[in-house]
């Protein structure tokens, strides 16, 4: 099933014109992998750099201040904090993602909260690993993703809609065991794998995978900027200017930006096309000799 799904994904990538290569896997016999040029960002360094830039521009940053609600005022919005303090603003941009539903906003942003799990191993012998690329996403029975960092395997996957017992960062024993088993399958020949750390975290996602960027329907002082799923660090660099335009005036300096936001708002998942894709995958599984 995984190879059939990968071929279908490659067909979609080819349709939009992205350069890629579908080649035999070096890690799994009779397997395939899709190779694409990609770039990753360091989340902490990005946030730190943005914070330093904001401070130089005269922005006041208030850390570890939990917002309880945002109410509409004559001039915009008022954010209320748990400590009883409040801030009045012309516009309040909500970037709370998985925690958006915990705020009293009146309007609710669509999407679901997904809980994902991660592990980090003790240092491993790289010479014993067979890998396909630096950062890899595996499309198996459960999606997994991994990379190497300072001789450690950073491995994640197993998304769930129900929050784990013990808090947002807890990792239940069954999830940990499934991650270890999946990791051993991904890194065959690595020998004993020792888990040093395991953690989880929630993220807010939508059916299309695109973020929600719009003015609240019930409070004109609130701008939603949520639902980034697992791509927020990268997408935020593109979407930040869209959010700013919606919050400031709604006027776009670039027609490309206006068109991009319109496309995001209009994008839907086609049930018919999804059914056809599943059918093509099933045919490739049942008749692999017909696969391109």
Coordinates of C-alpha atoms in Angstrom, one line a residue:
X1 CA 0.0 0.0 0.0
X2 CA 2.8 2.4 0.9
X3 CA 4.4 2.1 -2.6
X4 CA 1.1 2.6 -4.3
X5 CA 0.4 5.7 -2.2
X6 CA 3.9 7.0 -2.9
X7 CA 3.4 6.7 -6.6
X8 CA 0.1 8.6 -6.3
X9 CA 1.8 11.3 -4.3
X10 CA 4.6 11.5 -7.0
X11 CA 1.9 11.9 -9.6
X12 CA 0.5 14.9 -7.7
X13 CA 4.0 16.4 -7.3
X14 CA 4.7 16.0 -11.0
X15 CA 1.3 17.7 -11.8
X16 CA 2.3 20.9 -9.9
X17 CA 5.7 20.9 -11.5
X18 CA 8.0 20.3 -8.6
X19 CA 11.3 18.6 -9.3
X20 CA 11.6 15.2 -7.8
X21 CA 12.9 11.7 -8.4
X22 CA 11.2 8.4 -7.6
X23 CA 14.0 5.9 -7.2
X24 CA 14.7 2.5 -5.5
X25 CA 15.2 2.7 -1.8
X26 CA 18.6 2.0 -0.3
X27 CA 17.1 1.2 3.1
X28 CA 14.2 -1.2 2.1
X29 CA 14.5 -4.0 -0.4
X30 CA 12.0 -3.6 -3.3
X31 CA 11.0 -0.2 -1.8
X32 CA 10.9 3.2 -3.3
X33 CA 11.5 6.7 -2.1
X34 CA 10.7 10.1 -3.4
X35 CA 13.6 12.5 -3.4
X36 CA 13.0 16.2 -3.3
X37 CA 15.0 19.3 -2.6
X38 CA 13.8 20.6 0.8
X39 CA 15.0 23.0 3.4
X40 CA 14.5 23.0 7.2
X41 CA 14.5 25.8 9.7
X42 CA 15.7 25.8 13.3
X43 CA 12.5 26.9 15.2
X44 CA 14.3 28.3 18.3
X45 CA 16.7 30.3 16.2
X46 CA 13.9 31.7 14.1
X47 CA 11.8 32.7 17.1
X48 CA 14.9 34.3 18.8
X49 CA 15.8 36.2 15.7
X50 CA 12.2 37.5 15.2
X51 CA 12.1 38.5 18.9
X52 CA 15.3 40.5 18.6
X53 CA 14.1 42.2 15.5
X54 CA 10.8 43.1 17.2
X55 CA 12.5 44.6 20.2
X56 CA 14.8 46.7 18.0
X57 CA 11.6 47.9 16.3
X58 CA 10.1 49.0 19.6
X59 CA 7.8 46.1 20.2
X60 CA 7.1 45.2 23.8
X61 CA 7.1 41.4 24.4
X62 CA 5.3 40.0 27.4
X63 CA 6.4 36.4 28.0
X64 CA 4.6 33.7 30.1
X65 CA 1.4 35.7 30.3
X66 CA -1.5 33.4 29.7
X67 CA -4.5 35.1 27.9
X68 CA -7.9 34.0 29.1
X69 CA -10.2 35.8 26.7
X70 CA -10.5 38.5 24.1
X71 CA -13.5 40.8 24.1
X72 CA -14.6 43.3 21.5
X73 CA -14.3 47.0 22.3
X74 CA -15.3 50.2 20.4
X75 CA -11.8 50.6 19.1
X76 CA -10.9 46.9 18.6
X77 CA -10.2 44.2 21.1
X78 CA -9.2 43.7 24.8
X79 CA -7.1 40.7 25.8
X80 CA -7.6 39.6 29.4
X81 CA -4.8 37.7 31.2
X82 CA -5.1 35.1 34.0
X83 CA -3.4 37.5 36.4
X84 CA -6.2 40.0 36.0
X85 CA -4.3 42.4 33.7
X86 CA -5.6 43.4 30.3
X87 CA -4.3 45.0 27.1
X88 CA -6.3 47.1 24.7
X89 CA -5.4 46.9 21.0
X90 CA -6.8 47.9 17.6
X91 CA -6.4 44.3 16.5
X92 CA -5.6 41.2 18.4
X93 CA -3.9 38.5 16.3
X94 CA -4.6 35.0 17.7
X95 CA -1.7 32.6 17.0
X96 CA -2.5 30.0 19.6
X97 CA -3.0 27.0 17.3
X98 CA -3.7 23.9 19.4
X99 CA -4.7 26.0 22.4
X100 CA -7.2 28.3 20.5
X101 CA -10.2 26.5 21.9
X102 CA -9.1 27.3 25.4
X103 CA -9.7 31.0 24.7
X104 CA -13.0 32.8 25.1
X105 CA -13.3 34.5 21.6
X106 CA -17.0 34.0 20.7
X107 CA -16.1 32.8 17.2
X108 CA -14.4 29.4 16.8
X109 CA -11.8 28.5 14.2
X110 CA -12.3 25.3 12.4
X111 CA -9.8 22.4 12.6
X112 CA -8.8 19.7 15.0
X113 CA -6.1 19.2 17.6
X114 CA -3.8 16.4 16.9
X115 CA -1.3 14.9 19.4
X116 CA 2.0 13.7 18.0
X117 CA 4.9 11.8 19.7
X118 CA 8.7 12.1 19.4
X119 CA 11.7 10.2 20.6
X120 CA 15.5 10.8 20.7
X121 CA 17.9 8.0 20.9
X122 CA 21.3 7.8 22.7
X123 CA 24.2 8.3 20.2
X124 CA 24.3 5.5 17.6
X125 CA 27.0 4.2 15.3
X126 CA 26.3 6.0 12.0
X127 CA 28.4 3.4 10.1
X128 CA 25.7 0.8 10.8
X129 CA 22.8 2.9 9.4
X130 CA 21.4 2.8 5.9
X131 CA 19.5 6.1 5.2
X132 CA 17.7 7.9 2.4
X133 CA 18.5 11.5 2.8
X134 CA 18.9 13.9 5.8
X135 CA 15.3 14.4 6.6
X136 CA 12.8 11.6 5.7
X137 CA 9.1 11.2 5.9
X138 CA 7.8 7.7 5.6
X139 CA 4.4 6.9 4.2
X140 CA 3.6 3.6 5.8
X141 CA 0.6 2.4 7.9
X142 CA 1.4 5.3 10.2
X143 CA 3.3 8.3 8.9
X144 CA 6.7 8.7 10.5
X145 CA 9.5 11.3 10.1
X146 CA 13.1 11.3 11.2
X147 CA 16.5 12.8 10.9
X148 CA 20.0 12.6 12.5
X149 CA 21.2 15.2 15.0
X150 CA 24.6 14.8 16.6
X151 CA 24.6 11.1 16.1
X152 CA 21.1 10.7 17.6
X153 CA 18.0 9.6 15.7
X154 CA 15.2 12.0 16.2
X155 CA 12.1 10.0 15.3
X156 CA 8.4 11.0 15.4
X157 CA 4.9 9.9 14.4
X158 CA 1.7 8.2 15.6
X159 CA -0.8 11.0 15.6
X160 CA -3.8 10.8 17.9
X161 CA -6.9 12.9 18.4
X162 CA -7.2 12.1 22.1
X163 CA -4.8 13.9 24.5
X164 CA -2.5 11.5 26.3
X165 CA -3.0 10.9 30.0
X166 CA -0.5 12.9 32.1
X167 CA -0.5 16.1 30.1
X168 CA 0.4 17.5 26.7
X169 CA 4.0 16.3 26.8
X170 CA 3.4 12.8 28.1
X171 CA 4.1 9.7 26.1
X172 CA 2.0 6.6 26.9
X173 CA 3.7 3.2 27.0
X174 CA 1.9 1.9 23.9
X175 CA 2.9 4.9 21.9
X176 CA 6.5 4.6 23.0
X177 CA 6.6 0.9 22.1
X178 CA 5.1 1.6 18.6
X179 CA 7.6 4.3 17.9
X180 CA 10.5 2.0 18.9
X181 CA 9.2 -0.8 16.7
X182 CA 8.7 1.6 13.8
X183 CA 12.2 3.1 14.3
X184 CA 13.8 -0.4 14.3
X185 CA 12.0 -1.1 11.0
X186 CA 13.2 2.2 9.5
X187 CA 16.8 1.7 10.7
X188 CA 17.3 -2.1 10.1
X189 CA 20.8 -3.2 11.1
X190 CA 21.2 -0.4 13.7
X191 CA 21.4 -2.9 16.5
X192 CA 20.0 -2.1 19.9
X193 CA 18.3 1.3 20.0
X194 CA 18.2 3.1 23.4
X195 CA 15.7 5.9 23.8
X196 CA 17.1 8.8 25.8
X197 CA 14.1 11.1 25.6
X198 CA 10.4 10.9 24.6
X199 CA 7.9 13.7 24.4
X200 CA 4.6 14.7 22.8
X201 CA 2.9 17.8 21.7
X202 CA -0.4 19.0 20.3
X203 CA -0.8 20.9 17.0
X204 CA -3.9 22.4 15.3
X205 CA -4.6 21.4 11.8
X206 CA -7.3 21.7 9.1
X207 CA -8.7 19.2 6.6
X208 CA -6.7 20.9 3.7
X209 CA -3.5 21.4 5.7
X210 CA -3.7 25.2 5.1
X211 CA -3.8 27.7 7.9
X212 CA -6.8 29.8 8.9
X213 CA -6.2 33.5 8.3
X214 CA -9.3 35.7 8.7
X215 CA -11.1 38.2 10.8
X216 CA -13.4 36.8 13.4
X217 CA -17.0 36.6 12.4
X218 CA -18.1 37.8 15.9
X219 CA -15.3 40.2 16.8
X220 CA -13.8 42.5 14.2
X221 CA -10.9 43.2 16.6
X222 CA -9.7 39.5 16.4
X223 CA -7.7 38.1 13.6
X224 CA -7.3 34.3 13.4
X225 CA -3.8 33.0 12.4
X226 CA -4.0 29.4 13.3
X227 CA -4.2 25.8 12.0
X228 CA -0.7 25.5 10.7
X229 CA -0.3 21.8 11.5
X230 CA 3.3 20.6 11.3
X231 CA 4.4 23.3 8.8
X232 CA 4.1 26.4 10.8
X233 CA 7.7 27.3 11.0
X234 CA 8.1 27.3 7.2
X235 CA 4.6 28.6 6.3
X236 CA 4.8 31.5 8.8
X237 CA 7.5 33.2 6.7
X238 CA 5.1 33.3 3.7
X239 CA 1.8 33.9 5.6
X240 CA 3.1 36.6 8.0
X241 CA 2.6 39.3 5.5
X242 CA -0.9 38.0 4.7
X243 CA -1.9 38.2 8.3
X244 CA -0.4 41.7 8.6
X245 CA -2.4 42.9 5.7
X246 CA -5.7 41.4 7.0
X247 CA -5.0 43.0 10.4
X248 CA -3.9 46.4 9.3
X249 CA -6.2 47.3 6.4
X250 CA -7.2 44.3 4.3
X251 CA -5.4 45.9 1.3
X252 CA -2.6 44.0 -0.3
X253 CA 0.5 45.6 -1.8
X254 CA 1.0 42.5 -4.0
X255 CA -1.7 41.0 -6.1
X256 CA 0.1 37.7 -5.7
X257 CA -0.5 37.9 -1.9
X258 CA -4.2 38.7 -2.4
X259 CA -4.5 35.8 -4.8
X260 CA -2.7 33.4 -2.5
X261 CA -5.0 34.2 0.4
X262 CA -8.1 33.8 -1.8
X263 CA -6.8 30.4 -3.0
X264 CA -6.3 29.3 0.6
X265 CA -9.8 30.4 1.5
X266 CA -11.3 28.6 -1.5
X267 CA -9.4 25.3 -1.2
X268 CA -11.5 22.3 -0.4
X269 CA -10.9 18.6 -0.3
X270 CA -12.7 16.9 -3.3
X271 CA -14.5 13.7 -2.2
X272 CA -14.6 12.6 -5.8
X273 CA -10.9 13.2 -6.5
X274 CA -10.0 11.5 -3.2
X275 CA -12.0 8.4 -4.1
X276 CA -10.3 8.3 -7.5
X277 CA -6.9 8.5 -5.9
X278 CA -7.7 5.7 -3.5
X279 CA -8.9 3.6 -6.5
X280 CA -5.7 4.3 -8.3
X281 CA -3.7 3.2 -5.3
X282 CA -5.7 0.0 -4.9
X283 CA -5.2 -0.9 -8.6
X284 CA -1.4 -0.4 -8.2
X285 CA -1.4 -2.7 -5.2
X286 CA -3.5 -5.3 -6.9
X287 CA -1.7 -5.0 -10.3
X288 CA 1.8 -3.7 -9.6
X289 CA 2.9 -4.6 -13.1
X290 CA 0.7 -1.8 -14.4
X291 CA 2.3 0.9 -12.3
X292 CA 4.4 3.4 -14.3

